[in-house]
PDB file of C-alpha atoms in Angstrom:
ATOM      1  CA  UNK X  15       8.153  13.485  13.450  1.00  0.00           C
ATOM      2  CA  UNK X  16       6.824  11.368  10.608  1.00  0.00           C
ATOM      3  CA  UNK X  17       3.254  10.551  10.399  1.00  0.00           C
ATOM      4  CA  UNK X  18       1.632   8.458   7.976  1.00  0.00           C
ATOM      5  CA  UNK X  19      -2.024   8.644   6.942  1.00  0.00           C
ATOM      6  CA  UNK X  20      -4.721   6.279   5.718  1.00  0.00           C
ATOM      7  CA  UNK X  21      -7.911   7.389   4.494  1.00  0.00           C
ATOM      8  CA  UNK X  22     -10.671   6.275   1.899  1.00  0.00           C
ATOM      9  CA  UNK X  23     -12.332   3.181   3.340  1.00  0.00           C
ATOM     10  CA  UNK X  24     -14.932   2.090   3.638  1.00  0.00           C
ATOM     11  CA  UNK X  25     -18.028  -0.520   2.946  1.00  0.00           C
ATOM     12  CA  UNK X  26     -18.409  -0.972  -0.868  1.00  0.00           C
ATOM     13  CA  UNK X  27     -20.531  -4.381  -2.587  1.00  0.00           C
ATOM     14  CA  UNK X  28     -18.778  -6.740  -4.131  1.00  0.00           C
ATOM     15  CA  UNK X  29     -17.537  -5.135  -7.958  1.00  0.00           C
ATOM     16  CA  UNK X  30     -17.672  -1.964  -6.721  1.00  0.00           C
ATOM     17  CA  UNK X  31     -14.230   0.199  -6.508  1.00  0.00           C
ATOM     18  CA  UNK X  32     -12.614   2.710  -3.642  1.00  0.00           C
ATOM     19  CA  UNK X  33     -10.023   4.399  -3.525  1.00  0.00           C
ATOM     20  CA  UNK X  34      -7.266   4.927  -0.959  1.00  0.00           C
ATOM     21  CA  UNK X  35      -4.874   7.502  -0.107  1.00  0.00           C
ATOM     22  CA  UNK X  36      -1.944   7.692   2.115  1.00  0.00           C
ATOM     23  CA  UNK X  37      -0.495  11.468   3.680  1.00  0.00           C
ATOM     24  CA  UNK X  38       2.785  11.320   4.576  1.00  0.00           C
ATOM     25  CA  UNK X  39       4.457  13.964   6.531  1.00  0.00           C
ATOM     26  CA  UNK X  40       8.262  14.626   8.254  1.00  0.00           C
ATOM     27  CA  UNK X  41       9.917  13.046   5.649  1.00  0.00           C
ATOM     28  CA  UNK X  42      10.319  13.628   1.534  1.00  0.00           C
ATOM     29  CA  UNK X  43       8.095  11.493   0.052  1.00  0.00           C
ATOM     30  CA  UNK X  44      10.470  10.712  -2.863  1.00  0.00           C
ATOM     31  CA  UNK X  45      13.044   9.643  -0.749  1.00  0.00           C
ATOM     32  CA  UNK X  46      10.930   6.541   0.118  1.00  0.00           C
ATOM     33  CA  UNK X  47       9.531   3.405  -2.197  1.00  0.00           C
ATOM     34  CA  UNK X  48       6.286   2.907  -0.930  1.00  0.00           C
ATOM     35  CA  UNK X  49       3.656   0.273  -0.042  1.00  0.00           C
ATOM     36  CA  UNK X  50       0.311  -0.740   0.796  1.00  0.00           C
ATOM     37  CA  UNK X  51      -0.283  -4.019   3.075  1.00  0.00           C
ATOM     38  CA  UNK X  52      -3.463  -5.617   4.418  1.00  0.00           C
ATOM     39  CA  UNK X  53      -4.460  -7.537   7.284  1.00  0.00           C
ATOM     40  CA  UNK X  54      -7.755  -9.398   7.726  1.00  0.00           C
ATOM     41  CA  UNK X  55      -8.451 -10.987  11.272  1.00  0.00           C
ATOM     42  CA  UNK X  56      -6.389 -14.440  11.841  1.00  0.00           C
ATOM     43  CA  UNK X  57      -4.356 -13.498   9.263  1.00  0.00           C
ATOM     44  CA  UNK X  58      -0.862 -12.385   8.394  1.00  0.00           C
ATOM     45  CA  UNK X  59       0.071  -8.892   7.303  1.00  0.00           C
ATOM     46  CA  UNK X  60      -0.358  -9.204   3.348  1.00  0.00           C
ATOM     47  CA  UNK X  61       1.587  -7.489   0.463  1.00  0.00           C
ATOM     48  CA  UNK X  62      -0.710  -5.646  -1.976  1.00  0.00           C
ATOM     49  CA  UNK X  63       1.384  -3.333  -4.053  1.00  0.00           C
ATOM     50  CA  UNK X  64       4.436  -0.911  -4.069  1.00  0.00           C
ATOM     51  CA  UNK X  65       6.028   1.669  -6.268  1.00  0.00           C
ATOM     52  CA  UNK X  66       9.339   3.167  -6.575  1.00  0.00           C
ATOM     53  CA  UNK X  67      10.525   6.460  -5.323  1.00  0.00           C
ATOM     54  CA  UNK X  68       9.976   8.066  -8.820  1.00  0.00           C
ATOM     55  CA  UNK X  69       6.614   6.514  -9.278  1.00  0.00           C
ATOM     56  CA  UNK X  70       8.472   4.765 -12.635  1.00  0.00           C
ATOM     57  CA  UNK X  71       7.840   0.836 -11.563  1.00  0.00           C
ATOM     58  CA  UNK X  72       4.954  -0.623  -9.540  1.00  0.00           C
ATOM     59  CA  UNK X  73       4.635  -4.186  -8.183  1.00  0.00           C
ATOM     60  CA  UNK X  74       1.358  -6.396  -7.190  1.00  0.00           C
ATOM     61  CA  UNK X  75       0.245  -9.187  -5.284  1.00  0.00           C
ATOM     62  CA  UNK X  76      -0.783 -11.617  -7.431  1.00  0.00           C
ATOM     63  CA  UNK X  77      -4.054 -11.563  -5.741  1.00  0.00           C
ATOM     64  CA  UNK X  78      -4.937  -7.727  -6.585  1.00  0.00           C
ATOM     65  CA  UNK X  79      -3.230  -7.689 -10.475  1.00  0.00           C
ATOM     66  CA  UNK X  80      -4.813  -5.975 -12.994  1.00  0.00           C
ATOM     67  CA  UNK X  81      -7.381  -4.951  -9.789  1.00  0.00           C
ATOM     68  CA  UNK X  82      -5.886  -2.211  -8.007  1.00  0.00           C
ATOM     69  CA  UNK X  83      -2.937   0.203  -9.352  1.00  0.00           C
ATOM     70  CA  UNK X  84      -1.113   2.159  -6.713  1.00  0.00           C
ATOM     71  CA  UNK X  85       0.384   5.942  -8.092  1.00  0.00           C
ATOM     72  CA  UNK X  86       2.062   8.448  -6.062  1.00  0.00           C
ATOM     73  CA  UNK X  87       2.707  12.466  -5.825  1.00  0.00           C
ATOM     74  CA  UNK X  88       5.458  13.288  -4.152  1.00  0.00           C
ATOM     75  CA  UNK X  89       5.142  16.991  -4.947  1.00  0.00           C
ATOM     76  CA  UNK X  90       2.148  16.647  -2.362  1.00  0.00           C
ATOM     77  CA  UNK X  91       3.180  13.719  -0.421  1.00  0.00           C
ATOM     78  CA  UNK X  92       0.950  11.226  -1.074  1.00  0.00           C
ATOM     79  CA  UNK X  93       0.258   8.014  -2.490  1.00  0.00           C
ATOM     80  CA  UNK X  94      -2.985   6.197  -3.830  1.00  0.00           C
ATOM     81  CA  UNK X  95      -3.947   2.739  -4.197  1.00  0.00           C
ATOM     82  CA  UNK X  96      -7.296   2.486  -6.561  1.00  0.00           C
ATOM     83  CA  UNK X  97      -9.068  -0.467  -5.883  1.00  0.00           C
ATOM     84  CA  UNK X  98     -11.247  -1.801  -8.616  1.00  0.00           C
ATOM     85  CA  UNK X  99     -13.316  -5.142  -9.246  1.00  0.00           C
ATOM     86  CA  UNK X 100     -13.675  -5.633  -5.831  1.00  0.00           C
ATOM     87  CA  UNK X 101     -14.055  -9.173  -3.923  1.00  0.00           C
ATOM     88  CA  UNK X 102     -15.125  -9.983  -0.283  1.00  0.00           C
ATOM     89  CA  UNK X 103     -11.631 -11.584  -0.120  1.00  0.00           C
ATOM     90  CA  UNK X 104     -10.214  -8.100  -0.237  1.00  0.00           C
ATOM     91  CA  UNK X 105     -11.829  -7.307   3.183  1.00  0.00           C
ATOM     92  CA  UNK X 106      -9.238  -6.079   5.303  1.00  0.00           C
ATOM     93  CA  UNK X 107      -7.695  -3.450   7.409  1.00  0.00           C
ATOM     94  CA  UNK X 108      -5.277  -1.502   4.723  1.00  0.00           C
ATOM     95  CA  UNK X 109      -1.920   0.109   5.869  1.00  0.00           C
ATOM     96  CA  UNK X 110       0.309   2.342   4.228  1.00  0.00           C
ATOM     97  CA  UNK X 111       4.165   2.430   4.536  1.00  0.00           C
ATOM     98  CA  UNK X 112       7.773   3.760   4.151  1.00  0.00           C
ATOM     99  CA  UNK X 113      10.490   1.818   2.918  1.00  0.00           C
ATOM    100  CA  UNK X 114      13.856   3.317   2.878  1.00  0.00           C
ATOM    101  CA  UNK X 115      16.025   0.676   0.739  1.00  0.00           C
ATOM    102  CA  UNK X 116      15.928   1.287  -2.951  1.00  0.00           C
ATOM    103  CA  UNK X 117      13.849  -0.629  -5.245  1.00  0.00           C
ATOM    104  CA  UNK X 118      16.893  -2.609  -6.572  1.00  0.00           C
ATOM    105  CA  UNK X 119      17.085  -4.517  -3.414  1.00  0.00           C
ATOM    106  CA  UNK X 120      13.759  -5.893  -3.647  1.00  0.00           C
ATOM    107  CA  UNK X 121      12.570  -5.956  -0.553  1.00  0.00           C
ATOM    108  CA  UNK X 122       9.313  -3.799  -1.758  1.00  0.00           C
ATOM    109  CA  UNK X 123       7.255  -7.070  -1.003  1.00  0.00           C
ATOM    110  CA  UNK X 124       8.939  -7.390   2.684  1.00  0.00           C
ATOM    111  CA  UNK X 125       6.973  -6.060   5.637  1.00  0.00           C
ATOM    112  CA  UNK X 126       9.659  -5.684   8.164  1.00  0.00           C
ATOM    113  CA  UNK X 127      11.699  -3.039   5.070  1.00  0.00           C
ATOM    114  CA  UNK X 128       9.054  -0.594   6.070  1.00  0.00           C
ATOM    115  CA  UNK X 129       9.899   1.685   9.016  1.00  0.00           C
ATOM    116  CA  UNK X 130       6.897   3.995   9.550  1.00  0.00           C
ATOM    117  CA  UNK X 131       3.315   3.008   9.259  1.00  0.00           C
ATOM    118  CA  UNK X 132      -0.350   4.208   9.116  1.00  0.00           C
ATOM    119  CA  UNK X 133      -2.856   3.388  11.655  1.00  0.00           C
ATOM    120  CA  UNK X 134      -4.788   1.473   8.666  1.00  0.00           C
ATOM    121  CA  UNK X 135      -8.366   2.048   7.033  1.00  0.00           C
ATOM    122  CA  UNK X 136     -10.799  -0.575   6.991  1.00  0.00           C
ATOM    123  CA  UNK X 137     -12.181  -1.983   3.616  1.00  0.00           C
ATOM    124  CA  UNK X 138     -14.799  -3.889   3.624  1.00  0.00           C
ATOM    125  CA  UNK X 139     -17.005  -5.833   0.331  1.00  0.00           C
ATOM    126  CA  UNK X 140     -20.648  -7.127   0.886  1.00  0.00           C
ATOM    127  CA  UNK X 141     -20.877 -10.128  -1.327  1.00  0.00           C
TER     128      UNK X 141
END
């Protein structure tokens, strides 16, 4: 049975930085690119970033470049998504997920790639 874990939110002012990590378990980790999606009330699910299966090539939202930096550890099954330079814009509910297809099909941006999912961990920034 695969579960997938969020933790690491929480309420942080507006600059400030958190940092998130995701627990994956049933399945190897480095098997799997990875991503991190948001979703703020009204609103679409939202890419924010992804990395490949060896941790070698990351990809961002335009929105959260040079911001946040996802890494991962597959010897312990996790990935991380530091979030830095925070905005109220970032407030959201953040999910992590699996994505079976290799990175050279690009679909690392694509929500509906991503089988298995978190139960999300809220983020919010105080202006």
């Amino acid at each position: 049975q695969v579960q997938v874990v969020e933790s690491g939110g929480g309420l942080v002012q507006a600059g400030g930085s958190l940092r998130l990590s995701c627990a994956v378990s049933g399945r190897t980790l480095s098997s799997y690119t990875m991503g991190w999606f948001r979703q703020s009330p009204g609103k679409e699910r939202e890419f924010v970033a992804a990395i490949s299966r060896t941790g070698s090539t990351t990809y961002y939202a335009d929105s959260v470049e040079g911001r946040f930096t996802i890494s991962r550890d597959n010897a312990k099954n996790t990935v991380a998504l530091q979030m830095n330079s925070l905005k109220p814009e970032d407030t959201a509910v953040y999910y992590c997920a699996t994505n079976p297809q290799a990175w050279y099909r690009r679909t690392y941006y694509n929500f509906k790639a991503y089988d298995y999912w978190g139960q999300g961990t809220q983020v919010t920034v105080s202006s």
